[in-house]
Amino acid sequence: MAGQSLLVPGTISPKRSVPSSIPRPEYVGRKAPTPYTGPEVLDAETIERMRVAGRLSARALAETASHIAPGVTTDRLDEIAHSFLCDHGAYPSTLGYRGFPKSLCTSVNEVICHGIPDSTVLHEGDIVNLDITAYIGGVHGDNNATYFVGGEEAVDEESRLLVERTRESLNRAIKAVRPGRQINVIGRVIESYAKRFGYGVVRDFTGHGINTSFHSGLIIPHYDAPEATTVIQPGMTFTIEPMLTLGTHEWEMWADEWTVVTKDRRRTAQFEHTLLVTDSGAEILTLP
């Protein structure tokens, strides 16, 4: 990581088109989505549609990630994800969400989240997060993961451990999901694990309820938040997506009003799954 330059905005390519035969989320073409007023506990039919959307988004993530390599632009990764989703009858949920111009988020090195794909070229030793959401069957499936550019051996040890431990924090949080517990158990598990290594835990960007709405209004903090007292119930669907940093959890935003970077410009990693709460724990919906 030593000697690598900080990220700067690249050139954003024109908006990609989606076949007219593919249904759009209601927010496309509008400034903001309609606030969700439905239930957080879903019926069996909606849950089955969530499984379909989750599996497809996981497949899209895996396919796009297979093209990560030095010299590839983040815009090329957007093109791959966009084509994969459209070819499978899904709408890329981020495209047009509150004006976001692309079909996935690409967050490189010090970018915490919501990086816009552009002409930025990936270099050996970078880490990059891909965040992909599929809208199909009237519901959304959302997942992300952080990858090594040039392979694990190309990345410095500090970054490698950050990525591995961020993935582990998600795994531990998923295991903590149980009906009857409060939502705050999730963040408590993540923060206690991250503190062992001196990592920052981003507080202002969270997991969320997800169903027919991209963001239902249910908030899943990744830190110990005593006020997050919502009781976990079977049939709930939500994301857990911890963002851990090598330094401060504080952040700044670029002028594009999307790209969020660590205030100290140190590296950050993130992993995400969409989950269904079952009678005994959590089912991961975003597995290919």
Coordinates of C-alpha atoms in Angstrom, one line a residue:
M1 CA 0.0 0.0 0.0
A2 CA 2.9 2.3 0.7
G3 CA 3.5 4.8 -2.2
Q4 CA 0.1 4.2 -3.8
S5 CA -1.7 7.4 -4.8
L6 CA -5.1 8.3 -3.5
L7 CA -8.1 7.9 -5.7
V8 CA -9.5 10.7 -7.7
P9 CA -12.7 10.9 -9.7
G10 CA -12.6 9.5 -13.2
T11 CA -14.8 10.1 -16.2
I12 CA -18.3 8.6 -16.0
S13 CA -19.6 7.0 -19.2
P14 CA -23.2 7.5 -20.5
K15 CA -26.1 5.8 -18.7
R16 CA -26.6 2.2 -19.9
S17 CA -30.0 1.2 -21.2
V18 CA -32.2 -1.6 -19.9
P19 CA -34.6 -3.5 -22.2
S20 CA -38.1 -2.2 -22.0
S21 CA -39.3 -5.7 -21.2
I22 CA -37.7 -5.7 -17.8
P23 CA -39.8 -4.3 -15.0
R24 CA -38.4 -1.2 -13.2
P25 CA -38.5 -0.4 -9.5
E26 CA -41.0 2.4 -8.8
Y27 CA -38.3 4.9 -8.0
V28 CA -36.7 4.9 -11.5
G29 CA -37.2 8.3 -13.1
R30 CA -38.1 9.9 -9.8
K31 CA -36.0 11.8 -7.3
A32 CA -36.6 9.5 -4.4
P33 CA -38.4 6.2 -3.7
T34 CA -41.9 6.1 -2.2
P35 CA -41.5 5.4 1.6
Y36 CA -42.2 1.8 2.4
T37 CA -45.2 1.2 4.6
G38 CA -45.6 -2.5 4.3
P39 CA -44.6 -5.2 6.8
E40 CA -41.1 -6.2 7.7
V41 CA -42.2 -9.8 8.2
L42 CA -42.9 -11.3 4.7
D43 CA -45.3 -13.9 3.5
A44 CA -44.1 -17.2 2.0
E45 CA -44.7 -16.1 -1.6
T46 CA -42.7 -12.9 -1.2
I47 CA -39.9 -14.8 0.6
E48 CA -39.6 -17.2 -2.3
R49 CA -39.3 -14.3 -4.7
M50 CA -36.6 -12.9 -2.4
R51 CA -34.7 -16.2 -2.8
V52 CA -34.7 -15.8 -6.5
A53 CA -33.5 -12.2 -6.4
G54 CA -30.9 -13.1 -3.9
R55 CA -29.4 -16.0 -5.8
L56 CA -29.3 -13.9 -9.0
S57 CA -27.5 -11.0 -7.4
A58 CA -25.0 -13.4 -6.0
R59 CA -24.4 -14.9 -9.4
A60 CA -24.0 -11.4 -10.9
L61 CA -21.4 -10.5 -8.2
A62 CA -19.4 -13.7 -8.8
E63 CA -19.4 -13.2 -12.6
T64 CA -18.4 -9.5 -12.3
A65 CA -15.7 -10.3 -9.8
S66 CA -14.2 -12.9 -12.1
H67 CA -13.2 -10.0 -14.4
I68 CA -11.2 -8.0 -11.7
A69 CA -7.6 -7.6 -12.8
P70 CA -4.9 -5.0 -13.1
G71 CA -5.7 -2.7 -16.0
V72 CA -9.5 -3.2 -15.9
T73 CA -11.6 -0.1 -15.3
T74 CA -14.4 0.1 -12.8
D75 CA -16.7 1.2 -15.8
R76 CA -15.9 -2.2 -17.5
L77 CA -17.0 -4.0 -14.3
D78 CA -20.2 -2.0 -14.4
E79 CA -20.8 -3.0 -18.0
I80 CA -20.3 -6.7 -17.1
A81 CA -22.7 -6.5 -14.1
H82 CA -25.3 -4.5 -16.1
S83 CA -25.3 -7.0 -19.0
F84 CA -25.5 -10.0 -16.7
L85 CA -28.5 -8.7 -14.8
C86 CA -30.3 -7.6 -18.0
D87 CA -29.6 -10.9 -19.7
H88 CA -31.3 -12.7 -16.8
G89 CA -34.3 -10.5 -16.8
A90 CA -33.3 -8.3 -13.8
Y91 CA -33.1 -4.6 -13.3
P92 CA -29.9 -3.3 -11.7
S93 CA -31.4 -1.7 -8.5
T94 CA -28.8 1.0 -8.1
L95 CA -29.4 2.4 -11.7
G96 CA -31.5 5.5 -11.1
Y97 CA -31.9 5.0 -7.4
R98 CA -31.9 8.6 -6.1
G99 CA -30.1 9.5 -9.3
F100 CA -27.2 7.1 -9.0
P101 CA -25.9 6.7 -12.5
K102 CA -24.6 3.2 -12.7
S103 CA -25.6 -0.5 -12.2
L104 CA -23.3 -1.3 -9.3
C105 CA -21.0 0.4 -6.8
T106 CA -17.2 0.0 -7.1
S107 CA -15.4 1.2 -4.0
V108 CA -11.6 1.1 -4.3
N109 CA -9.1 1.3 -1.4
E110 CA -10.1 4.3 0.8
V111 CA -13.7 4.4 -0.6
I112 CA -16.0 3.2 2.1
C113 CA -19.1 2.8 -0.1
H114 CA -21.1 4.1 -3.1
G115 CA -18.2 4.5 -5.4
I116 CA -19.4 5.3 -8.9
P117 CA -17.9 3.2 -11.7
D118 CA -15.9 5.3 -14.1
S119 CA -12.6 5.4 -16.0
T120 CA -10.6 4.6 -12.9
V121 CA -8.1 1.8 -13.7
L122 CA -7.5 -0.9 -11.1
H123 CA -3.9 -1.5 -10.2
E124 CA -2.1 -4.6 -8.7
G125 CA -2.3 -4.3 -4.9
D126 CA -5.6 -2.4 -4.8
I127 CA -8.6 -3.7 -3.0
V128 CA -12.1 -3.1 -4.6
N129 CA -15.6 -3.7 -3.3
L130 CA -18.4 -4.6 -5.7
D131 CA -21.9 -4.0 -4.5
I132 CA -24.6 -5.4 -6.7
T133 CA -28.4 -5.5 -6.2
A134 CA -30.9 -7.3 -8.5
Y135 CA -34.5 -6.3 -8.9
I136 CA -36.6 -9.2 -10.2
G137 CA -40.0 -10.5 -9.4
G138 CA -40.8 -7.2 -7.7
V139 CA -38.2 -7.6 -5.0
H140 CA -34.5 -6.8 -4.4
G141 CA -31.5 -9.0 -3.6
D142 CA -28.4 -7.1 -2.3
N143 CA -24.9 -8.2 -1.7
N144 CA -21.3 -7.0 -1.9
A145 CA -17.7 -8.3 -1.3
T146 CA -14.2 -6.9 -1.3
Y147 CA -11.6 -8.4 -3.7
F148 CA -7.8 -8.3 -4.1
V149 CA -6.6 -6.8 -7.5
G150 CA -3.9 -9.1 -8.8
G151 CA -4.6 -11.8 -6.3
E152 CA -4.1 -12.2 -2.6
E153 CA -0.4 -12.3 -2.9
A154 CA -0.4 -8.8 -4.6
V155 CA -1.9 -7.1 -1.6
D156 CA 0.0 -5.9 1.5
E157 CA -0.5 -7.9 4.7
E158 CA -2.4 -5.1 6.4
S159 CA -5.0 -4.9 3.7
R160 CA -5.2 -8.6 3.4
L161 CA -6.0 -9.0 7.1
L162 CA -8.5 -6.2 6.9
V163 CA -10.4 -7.9 4.1
E164 CA -10.3 -11.3 5.8
R165 CA -11.4 -9.9 9.2
T166 CA -14.2 -7.8 7.7
R167 CA -15.6 -11.0 6.0
E168 CA -15.3 -12.8 9.4
S169 CA -17.2 -10.0 11.2
L170 CA -20.1 -10.5 8.8
N171 CA -20.0 -14.3 9.4
R172 CA -20.1 -13.8 13.1
A173 CA -22.9 -11.3 12.9
I174 CA -25.0 -13.7 10.8
K175 CA -24.5 -16.4 13.4
A176 CA -25.8 -14.0 16.1
V177 CA -29.2 -13.5 14.3
R178 CA -31.9 -15.3 16.3
P179 CA -35.6 -14.7 16.7
G180 CA -36.4 -12.8 19.9
R181 CA -33.1 -11.0 20.1
Q182 CA -32.8 -7.3 19.4
I183 CA -31.3 -5.9 16.3
N184 CA -28.5 -4.3 18.3
V185 CA -26.9 -7.8 18.9
I186 CA -25.7 -7.6 15.3
G187 CA -23.6 -4.4 15.8
R188 CA -22.4 -5.5 19.2
V189 CA -20.9 -8.7 17.7
I190 CA -19.2 -6.8 14.8
E191 CA -17.8 -3.9 16.9
S192 CA -16.4 -6.2 19.6
Y193 CA -14.6 -8.3 17.0
A194 CA -13.3 -5.2 15.1
K195 CA -12.0 -3.7 18.3
R196 CA -9.7 -6.6 18.8
F197 CA -7.6 -5.4 15.9
G198 CA -8.0 -1.6 16.4
Y199 CA -10.3 -1.2 13.3
G200 CA -12.8 1.6 12.9
V201 CA -16.4 0.6 12.4
V202 CA -18.4 2.9 10.1
R203 CA -21.5 4.1 11.9
D204 CA -23.4 6.3 9.5
F205 CA -23.9 3.7 6.7
T206 CA -25.8 0.7 7.9
G207 CA -27.6 -2.5 6.9
H208 CA -31.2 -2.2 6.0
G209 CA -34.5 -3.9 5.6
I210 CA -35.1 -5.1 2.0
N211 CA -38.0 -6.7 0.2
T212 CA -40.3 -5.0 -2.4
S213 CA -38.4 -1.9 -1.2
F214 CA -34.7 -1.4 -1.8
H215 CA -34.5 0.1 1.7
S216 CA -37.5 -0.5 3.8
G217 CA -36.7 1.8 6.7
L218 CA -35.5 -0.9 9.1
I219 CA -31.9 0.0 10.1
I220 CA -29.2 -2.5 11.0
P221 CA -26.3 -0.7 12.8
H222 CA -22.9 -2.3 12.6
Y223 CA -21.8 -0.9 16.0
D224 CA -23.2 -1.4 19.5
A225 CA -26.3 0.8 19.3
P226 CA -28.4 0.4 22.5
E227 CA -31.3 2.2 20.8
A228 CA -31.7 -0.5 18.1
T229 CA -34.2 -2.4 20.1
T230 CA -36.4 -3.8 17.2
V231 CA -37.0 -7.5 18.0
I232 CA -35.8 -9.9 15.3
Q233 CA -38.7 -12.0 14.0
P234 CA -39.0 -15.0 11.6
G235 CA -39.9 -13.8 8.1
M236 CA -37.8 -10.6 8.3
T237 CA -35.4 -9.9 5.4
F238 CA -32.5 -7.5 5.8
T239 CA -28.9 -6.9 5.0
I240 CA -25.9 -6.9 7.2
E241 CA -22.9 -5.1 5.5
P242 CA -20.1 -4.1 7.9
M243 CA -17.6 -1.5 6.8
L244 CA -14.3 -1.7 8.7
T245 CA -11.4 0.7 8.4
L246 CA -7.7 0.6 9.2
G247 CA -8.0 4.0 10.9
T248 CA -10.9 6.3 11.7
H249 CA -14.5 5.5 11.1
E250 CA -15.1 9.2 10.2
W251 CA -15.7 9.9 6.5
E252 CA -15.9 12.6 3.8
M253 CA -18.0 12.7 0.6
W254 CA -16.8 13.7 -2.8
A255 CA -18.5 16.4 -4.8
D256 CA -20.5 13.7 -6.7
E257 CA -22.6 13.4 -3.5
W258 CA -22.2 9.6 -3.6
T259 CA -18.6 8.5 -3.1
V260 CA -17.8 8.1 0.6
V261 CA -14.1 8.0 1.6
T262 CA -12.3 7.6 5.0
K263 CA -11.4 10.9 6.5
D264 CA -7.8 9.8 7.0
R265 CA -7.7 8.1 3.5
R266 CA -6.7 4.8 5.0
R267 CA -8.2 1.6 3.5
T268 CA -11.5 0.1 4.2
A269 CA -13.3 -3.1 3.4
Q270 CA -17.0 -4.3 3.3
F271 CA -19.0 -7.5 2.9
E272 CA -22.8 -7.9 2.6
H273 CA -25.5 -10.6 2.5
T274 CA -29.2 -10.4 2.3
L275 CA -30.7 -12.6 5.1
L276 CA -34.0 -14.2 5.9
V277 CA -34.7 -14.8 9.6
T278 CA -35.9 -18.3 10.2
D279 CA -37.2 -20.0 13.3
S280 CA -33.7 -21.0 14.3
G281 CA -31.4 -18.3 12.9
A282 CA -30.7 -16.8 9.5
E283 CA -30.8 -18.1 5.9
I284 CA -28.4 -16.4 3.6
L285 CA -30.4 -15.5 0.4
T286 CA -27.4 -14.1 -1.5
L287 CA -25.6 -17.4 -2.3
P288 CA -25.1 -18.3 -5.9

